[in-house]
Coordinates of C-alpha atoms in Angstrom, one line a residue:
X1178 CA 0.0 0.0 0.0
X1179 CA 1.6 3.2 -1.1
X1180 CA 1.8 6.0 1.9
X1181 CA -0.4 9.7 1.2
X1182 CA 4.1 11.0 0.5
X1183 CA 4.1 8.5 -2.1
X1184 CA 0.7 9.3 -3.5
X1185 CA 2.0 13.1 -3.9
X1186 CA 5.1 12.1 -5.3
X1187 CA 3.1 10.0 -8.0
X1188 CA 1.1 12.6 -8.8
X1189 CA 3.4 15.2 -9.5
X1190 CA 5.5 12.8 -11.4
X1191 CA 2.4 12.3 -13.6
X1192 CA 2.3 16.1 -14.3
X1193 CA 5.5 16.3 -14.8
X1194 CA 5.3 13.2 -17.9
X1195 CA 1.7 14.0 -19.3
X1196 CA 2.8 16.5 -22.1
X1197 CA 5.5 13.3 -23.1
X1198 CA 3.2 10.3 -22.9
X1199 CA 0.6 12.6 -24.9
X1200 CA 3.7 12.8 -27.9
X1201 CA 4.4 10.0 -27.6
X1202 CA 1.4 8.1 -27.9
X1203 CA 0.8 11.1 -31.2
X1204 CA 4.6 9.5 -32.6
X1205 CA 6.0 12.7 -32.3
X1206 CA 9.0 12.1 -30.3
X1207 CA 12.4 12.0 -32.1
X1208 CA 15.2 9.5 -30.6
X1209 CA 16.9 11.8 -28.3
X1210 CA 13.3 12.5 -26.9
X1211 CA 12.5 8.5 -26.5
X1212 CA 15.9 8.1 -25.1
X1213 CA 15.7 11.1 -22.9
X1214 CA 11.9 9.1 -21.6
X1215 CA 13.8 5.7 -21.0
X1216 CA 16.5 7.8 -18.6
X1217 CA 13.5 9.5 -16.6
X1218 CA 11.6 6.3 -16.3
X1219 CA 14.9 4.4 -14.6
X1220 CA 15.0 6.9 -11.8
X1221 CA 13.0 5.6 -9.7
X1222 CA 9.9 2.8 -9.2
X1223 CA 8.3 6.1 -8.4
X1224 CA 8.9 7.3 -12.3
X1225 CA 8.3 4.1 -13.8
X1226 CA 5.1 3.4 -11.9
X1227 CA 3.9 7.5 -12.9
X1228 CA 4.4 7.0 -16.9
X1229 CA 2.4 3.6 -16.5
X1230 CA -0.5 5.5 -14.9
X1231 CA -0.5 7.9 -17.6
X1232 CA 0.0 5.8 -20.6
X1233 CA -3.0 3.8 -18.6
X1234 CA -5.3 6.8 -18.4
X1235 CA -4.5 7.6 -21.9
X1236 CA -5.7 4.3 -23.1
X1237 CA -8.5 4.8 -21.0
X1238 CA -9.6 7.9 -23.1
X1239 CA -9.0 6.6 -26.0
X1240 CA -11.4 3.4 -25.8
X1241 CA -13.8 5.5 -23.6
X1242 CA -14.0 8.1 -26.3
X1243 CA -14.0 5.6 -29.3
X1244 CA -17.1 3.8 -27.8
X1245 CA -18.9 7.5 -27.8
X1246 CA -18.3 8.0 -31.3
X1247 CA -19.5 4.4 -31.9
X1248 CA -22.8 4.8 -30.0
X1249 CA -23.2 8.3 -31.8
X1250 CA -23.1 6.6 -34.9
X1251 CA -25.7 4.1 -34.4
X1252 CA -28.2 7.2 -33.1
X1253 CA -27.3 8.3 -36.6
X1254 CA -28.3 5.5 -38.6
X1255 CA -31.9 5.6 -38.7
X1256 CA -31.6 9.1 -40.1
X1257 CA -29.2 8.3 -43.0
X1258 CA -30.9 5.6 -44.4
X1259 CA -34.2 7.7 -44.9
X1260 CA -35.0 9.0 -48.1
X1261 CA -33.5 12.4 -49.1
X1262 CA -35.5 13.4 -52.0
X1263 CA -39.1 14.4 -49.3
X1264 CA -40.4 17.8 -50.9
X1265 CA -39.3 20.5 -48.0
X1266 CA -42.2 22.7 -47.9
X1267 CA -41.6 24.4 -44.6
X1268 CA -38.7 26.8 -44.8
X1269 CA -37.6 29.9 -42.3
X1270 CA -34.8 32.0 -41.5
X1271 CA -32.1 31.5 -39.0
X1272 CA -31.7 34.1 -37.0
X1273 CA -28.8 33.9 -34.9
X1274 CA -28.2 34.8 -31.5
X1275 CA -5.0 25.7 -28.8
X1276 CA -5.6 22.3 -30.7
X1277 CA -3.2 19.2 -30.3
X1278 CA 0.1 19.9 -32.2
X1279 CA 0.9 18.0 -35.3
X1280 CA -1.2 16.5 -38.0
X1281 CA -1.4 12.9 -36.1
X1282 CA -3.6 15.2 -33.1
X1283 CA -5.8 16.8 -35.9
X1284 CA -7.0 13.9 -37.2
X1285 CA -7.4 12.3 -33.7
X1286 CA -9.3 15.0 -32.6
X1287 CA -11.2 15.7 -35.0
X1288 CA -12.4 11.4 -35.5
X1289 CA -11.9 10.1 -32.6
X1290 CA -12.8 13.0 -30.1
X1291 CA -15.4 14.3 -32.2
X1292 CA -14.4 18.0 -32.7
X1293 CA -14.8 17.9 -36.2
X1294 CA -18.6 18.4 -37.2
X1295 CA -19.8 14.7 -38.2
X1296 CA -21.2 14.4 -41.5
X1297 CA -25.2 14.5 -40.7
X1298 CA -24.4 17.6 -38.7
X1299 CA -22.4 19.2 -42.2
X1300 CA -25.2 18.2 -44.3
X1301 CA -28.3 19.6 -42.2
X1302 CA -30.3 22.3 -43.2
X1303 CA -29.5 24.0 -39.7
X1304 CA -26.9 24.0 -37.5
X1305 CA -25.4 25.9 -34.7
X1306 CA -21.4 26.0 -33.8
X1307 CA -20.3 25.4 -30.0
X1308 CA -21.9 28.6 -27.9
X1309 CA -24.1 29.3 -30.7
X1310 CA -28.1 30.1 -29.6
X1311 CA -30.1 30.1 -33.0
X1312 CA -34.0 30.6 -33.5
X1313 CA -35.9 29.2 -36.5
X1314 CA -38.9 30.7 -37.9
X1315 CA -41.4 28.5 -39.9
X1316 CA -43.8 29.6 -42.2
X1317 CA -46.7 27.9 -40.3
X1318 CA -45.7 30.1 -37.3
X1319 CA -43.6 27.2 -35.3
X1320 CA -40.8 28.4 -33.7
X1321 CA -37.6 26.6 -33.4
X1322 CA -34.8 27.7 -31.0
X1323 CA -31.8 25.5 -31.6
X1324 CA -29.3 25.2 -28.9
X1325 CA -25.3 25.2 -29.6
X1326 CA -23.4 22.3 -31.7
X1327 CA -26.8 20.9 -32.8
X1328 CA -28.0 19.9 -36.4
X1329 CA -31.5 19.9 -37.3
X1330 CA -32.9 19.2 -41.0
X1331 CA -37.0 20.7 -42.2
X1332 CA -39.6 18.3 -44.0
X1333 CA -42.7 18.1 -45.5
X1334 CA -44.2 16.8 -42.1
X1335 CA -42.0 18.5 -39.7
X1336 CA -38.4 18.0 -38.2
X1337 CA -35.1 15.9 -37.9
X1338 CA -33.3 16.5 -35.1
X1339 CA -30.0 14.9 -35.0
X1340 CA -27.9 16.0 -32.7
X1341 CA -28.0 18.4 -29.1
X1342 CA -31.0 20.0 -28.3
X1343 CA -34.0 22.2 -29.6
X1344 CA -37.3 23.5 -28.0
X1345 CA -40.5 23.6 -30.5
X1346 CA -43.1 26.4 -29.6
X1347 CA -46.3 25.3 -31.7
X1348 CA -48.7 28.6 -32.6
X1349 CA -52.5 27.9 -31.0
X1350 CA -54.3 25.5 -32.6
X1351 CA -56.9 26.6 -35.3
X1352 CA -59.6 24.3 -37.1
X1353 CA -57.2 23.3 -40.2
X1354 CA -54.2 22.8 -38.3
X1355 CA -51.9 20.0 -39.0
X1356 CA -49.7 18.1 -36.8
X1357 CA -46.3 18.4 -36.5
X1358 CA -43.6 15.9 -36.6
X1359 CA -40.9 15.8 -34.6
X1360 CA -37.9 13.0 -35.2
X1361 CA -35.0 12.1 -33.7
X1362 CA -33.0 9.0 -33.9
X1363 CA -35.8 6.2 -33.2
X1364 CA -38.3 8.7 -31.6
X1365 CA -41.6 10.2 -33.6
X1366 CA -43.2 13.0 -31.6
X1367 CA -46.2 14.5 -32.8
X1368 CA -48.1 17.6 -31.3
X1369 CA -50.7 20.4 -32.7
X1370 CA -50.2 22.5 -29.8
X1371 CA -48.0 24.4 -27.1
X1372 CA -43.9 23.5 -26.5
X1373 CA -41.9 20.3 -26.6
X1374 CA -37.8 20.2 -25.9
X1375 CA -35.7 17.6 -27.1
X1376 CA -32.4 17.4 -25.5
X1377 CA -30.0 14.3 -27.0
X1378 CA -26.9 13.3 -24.5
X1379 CA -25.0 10.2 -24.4
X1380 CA -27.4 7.5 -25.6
X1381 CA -30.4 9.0 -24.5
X1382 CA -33.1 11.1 -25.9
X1383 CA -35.0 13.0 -23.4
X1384 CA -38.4 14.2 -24.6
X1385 CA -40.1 16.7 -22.7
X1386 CA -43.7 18.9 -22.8
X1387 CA -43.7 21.9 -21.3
X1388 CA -46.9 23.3 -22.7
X1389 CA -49.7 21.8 -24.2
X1390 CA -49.6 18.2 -25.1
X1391 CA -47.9 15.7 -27.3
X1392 CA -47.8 11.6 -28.6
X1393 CA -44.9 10.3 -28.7
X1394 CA -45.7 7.9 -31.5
X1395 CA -42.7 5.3 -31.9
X1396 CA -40.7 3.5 -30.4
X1397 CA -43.5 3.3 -28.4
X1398 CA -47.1 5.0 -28.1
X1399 CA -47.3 7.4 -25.0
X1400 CA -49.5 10.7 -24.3
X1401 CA -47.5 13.5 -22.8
X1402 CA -49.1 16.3 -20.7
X1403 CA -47.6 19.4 -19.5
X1404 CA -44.8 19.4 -17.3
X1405 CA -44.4 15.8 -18.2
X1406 CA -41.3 13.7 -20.1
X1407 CA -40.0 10.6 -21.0
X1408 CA -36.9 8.7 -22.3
X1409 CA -35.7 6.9 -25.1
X1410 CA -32.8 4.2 -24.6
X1411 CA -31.1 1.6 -26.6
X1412 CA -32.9 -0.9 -24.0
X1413 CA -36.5 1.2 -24.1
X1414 CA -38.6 4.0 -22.7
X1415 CA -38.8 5.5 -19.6
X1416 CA -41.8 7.5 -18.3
X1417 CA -43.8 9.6 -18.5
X1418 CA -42.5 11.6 -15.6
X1419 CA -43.0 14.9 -14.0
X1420 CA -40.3 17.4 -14.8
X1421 CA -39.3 21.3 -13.5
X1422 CA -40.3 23.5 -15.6
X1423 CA -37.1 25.9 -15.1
X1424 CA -34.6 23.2 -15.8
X1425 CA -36.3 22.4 -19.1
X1426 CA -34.7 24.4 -22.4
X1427 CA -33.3 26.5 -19.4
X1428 CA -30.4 27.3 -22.2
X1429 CA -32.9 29.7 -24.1
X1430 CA -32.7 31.8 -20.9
X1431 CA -29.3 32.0 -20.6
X1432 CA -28.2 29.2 -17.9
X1433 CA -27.0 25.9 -17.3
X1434 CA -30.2 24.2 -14.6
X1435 CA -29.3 20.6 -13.6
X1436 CA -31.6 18.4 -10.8
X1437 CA -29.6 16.3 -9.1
X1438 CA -28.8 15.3 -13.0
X1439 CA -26.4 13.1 -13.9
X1440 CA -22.7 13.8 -15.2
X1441 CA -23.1 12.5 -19.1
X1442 CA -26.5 15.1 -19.0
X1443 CA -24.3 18.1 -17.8
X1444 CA -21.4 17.2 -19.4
X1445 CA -23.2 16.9 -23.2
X1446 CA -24.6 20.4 -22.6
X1447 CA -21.4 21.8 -21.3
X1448 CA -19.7 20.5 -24.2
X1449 CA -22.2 22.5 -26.6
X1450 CA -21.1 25.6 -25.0
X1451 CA -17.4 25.4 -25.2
X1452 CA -14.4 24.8 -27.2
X1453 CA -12.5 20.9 -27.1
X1454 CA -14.3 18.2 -25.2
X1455 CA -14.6 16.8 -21.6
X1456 CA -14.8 12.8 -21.8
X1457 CA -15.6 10.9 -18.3
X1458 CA -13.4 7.5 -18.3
X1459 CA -15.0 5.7 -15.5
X1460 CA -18.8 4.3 -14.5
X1461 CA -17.8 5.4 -10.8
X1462 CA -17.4 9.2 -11.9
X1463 CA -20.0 9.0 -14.8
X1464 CA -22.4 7.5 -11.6
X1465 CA -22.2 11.3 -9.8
X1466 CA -24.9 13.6 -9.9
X1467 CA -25.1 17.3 -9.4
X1468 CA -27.6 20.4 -8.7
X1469 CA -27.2 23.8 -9.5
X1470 CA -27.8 27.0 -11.8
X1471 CA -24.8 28.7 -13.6
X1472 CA -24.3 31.4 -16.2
X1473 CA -24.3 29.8 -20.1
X1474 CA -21.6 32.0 -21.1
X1475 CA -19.2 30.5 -18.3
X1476 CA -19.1 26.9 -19.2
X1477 CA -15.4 26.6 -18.3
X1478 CA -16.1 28.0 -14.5
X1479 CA -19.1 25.5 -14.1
X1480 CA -16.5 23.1 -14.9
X1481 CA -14.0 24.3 -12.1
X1482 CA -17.0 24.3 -9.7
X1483 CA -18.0 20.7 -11.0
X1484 CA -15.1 19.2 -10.1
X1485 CA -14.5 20.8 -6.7
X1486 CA -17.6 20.1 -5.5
X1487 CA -17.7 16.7 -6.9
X1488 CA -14.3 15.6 -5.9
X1489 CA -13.3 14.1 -9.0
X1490 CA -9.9 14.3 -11.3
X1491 CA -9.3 15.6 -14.4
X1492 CA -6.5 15.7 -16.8
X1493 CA -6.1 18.3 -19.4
X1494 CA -4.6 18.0 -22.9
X1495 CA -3.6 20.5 -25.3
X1496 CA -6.9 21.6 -27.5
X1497 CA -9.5 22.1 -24.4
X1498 CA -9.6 18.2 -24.3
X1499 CA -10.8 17.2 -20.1
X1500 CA -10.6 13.6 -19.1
X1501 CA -12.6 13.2 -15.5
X1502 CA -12.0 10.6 -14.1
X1503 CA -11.7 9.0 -10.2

């Protein structure tokens, strides 16, 4: 059992060889740098036993991360493979509210930690960039505010929404008014009526009414009443629940409002507002849950505060990349 002096000593020794191990697992060092890395490993168990823990937690990331880009891509699929040639009748206006070095880092970043907009997200008929607040105006009169790094496309019916989140405001209902559509991934909502947010995080899509009322038609048939929501999984549904109204779309007012909400909820909508990406590496940390309000436009500091208040790690790599971790 190492001693609380040991612990220390590890730890700074892992500061000391993170910037290496990061080059290194990039191929960037030269021999004199590889050879200069075997020397500082041989100092000491101490040494050897801090690169291990590094080159560990950087394994860590990178499997962690892969699987996230894996799941993203099968919440994608349903979308690609529908048809693309649906007449798009409904049409608006969008009005609108340093990186890893070397060419081996851009291309990790950008595939494997997802910094790079993904193909659906390039080819959308709206999208907003990280921090970006965008609202949509249909002819109909529904409103669309799109929250930042999401994608959504307009159809004959309705909406796609493929990635982050959006809240729909539907105009009062009159005698020859259609329904609306509202997809994303597996999900079909449908509502004539009042205001439905759709918030997509992790692998869950979280489906809530604020006003009004709504059917969530497939996967599965469920009514939806104000101040109500559900959620759709890759193993099924859960709800209908009741849900805060002030922590729903509380983005379109200008904060971050979590619940006692778990970490892969606030950590998807703290990576829409800021540059790089935070990545949790562990069930034990991604198991934490936290309640507060916070500025939008500070998205770093609620970070800060996160991890403070949570007790957690986190290791930082050039390009705004977090790891959290236990």
């Amino acid at each position: 059992m190492t001693s609380p002096r040991d612990n220390a000593l590890i730890a700074r020794l892992r500061e000391d060889v993170r910037s290496i191990v990061l080059r290194e697992r990039l191929g960037e060092l030269g021999l004199d740098e590889r050879r200069s890395l075997a020397g500082w490993r041989r100092q000491s168990a101490a040494h050897e036993h801090a690169y291990r823990e590094e080159l560990r937690l950087w394994q860590t990331a990178h499997r962690a991360i892969a699987e996230d880009v894996d799941a993203a891509k099968r919440r994608r699929s349903p979308a690609l493979t529908r048809p693309l040639t649906r007449p798009l009748t409904r049409r608006g206006v969008l009005v609108g509210a340093g990186c890893l070095s070397g060419a081996a880092a851009v291309v990790y970043a950008g595939g494997v930690l997802g910094l790079l907009p993904d193909g659906v997200a390039l080819l959308s008929d709206h999208r907003t960039g990280r921090g970006e607040l965008a609202t949509l105006q249909l002819d109909d009169g529904v409103e669309i505010r799109l929250d930042g790094d999401s994608a959504l496309d307009v159809n004959a019916a309705g909406v796609t929404l493929h990635r982050g989140a959006a809240l729909f405001t539907l105009p009062a209902s009159s005698a020859n008014q259609s329904t609306f559509e509202i997809l994303a991934g597996p999900s079909v909502v449908r509502a004539a009526t009042g205001s439905i947010s759709l918030d997509i995080f992790d692998d869950v899509i979280e489906i809530a009414c604020i006003e009004g009322s709504a059917i969530m038609a497939a996967p599965a048939q469920i009514d939806l009443s104000a101040g109500t929501a559900l959620r759709v999984m890759q193993d099924g549904v859960t709800g209908p629940y009741e849900v805060e109204a002030d922590r729903i779309a509380a983005w379109t007012r200008g904060f971050f409002v979590f619940r006692d909400d778990e970490l892969a909820r606030v950590v998807a909508a703290l990576n829409r507002h800021r540059s790089g990406h935070i990545a949790i590496l562990d069930e034990a940390v991604e198991r934490r849950r936290i309640s507060g309000v916070f500025p939008l436009e500070r998205p770093d500091r609620v970070l800060e505060q996160m991890i403070q208040a949570l007790s957690i790690s986190a290791t930082r790599l050039p390009g705004d990349i977090v790891l959290l971790h236990s």
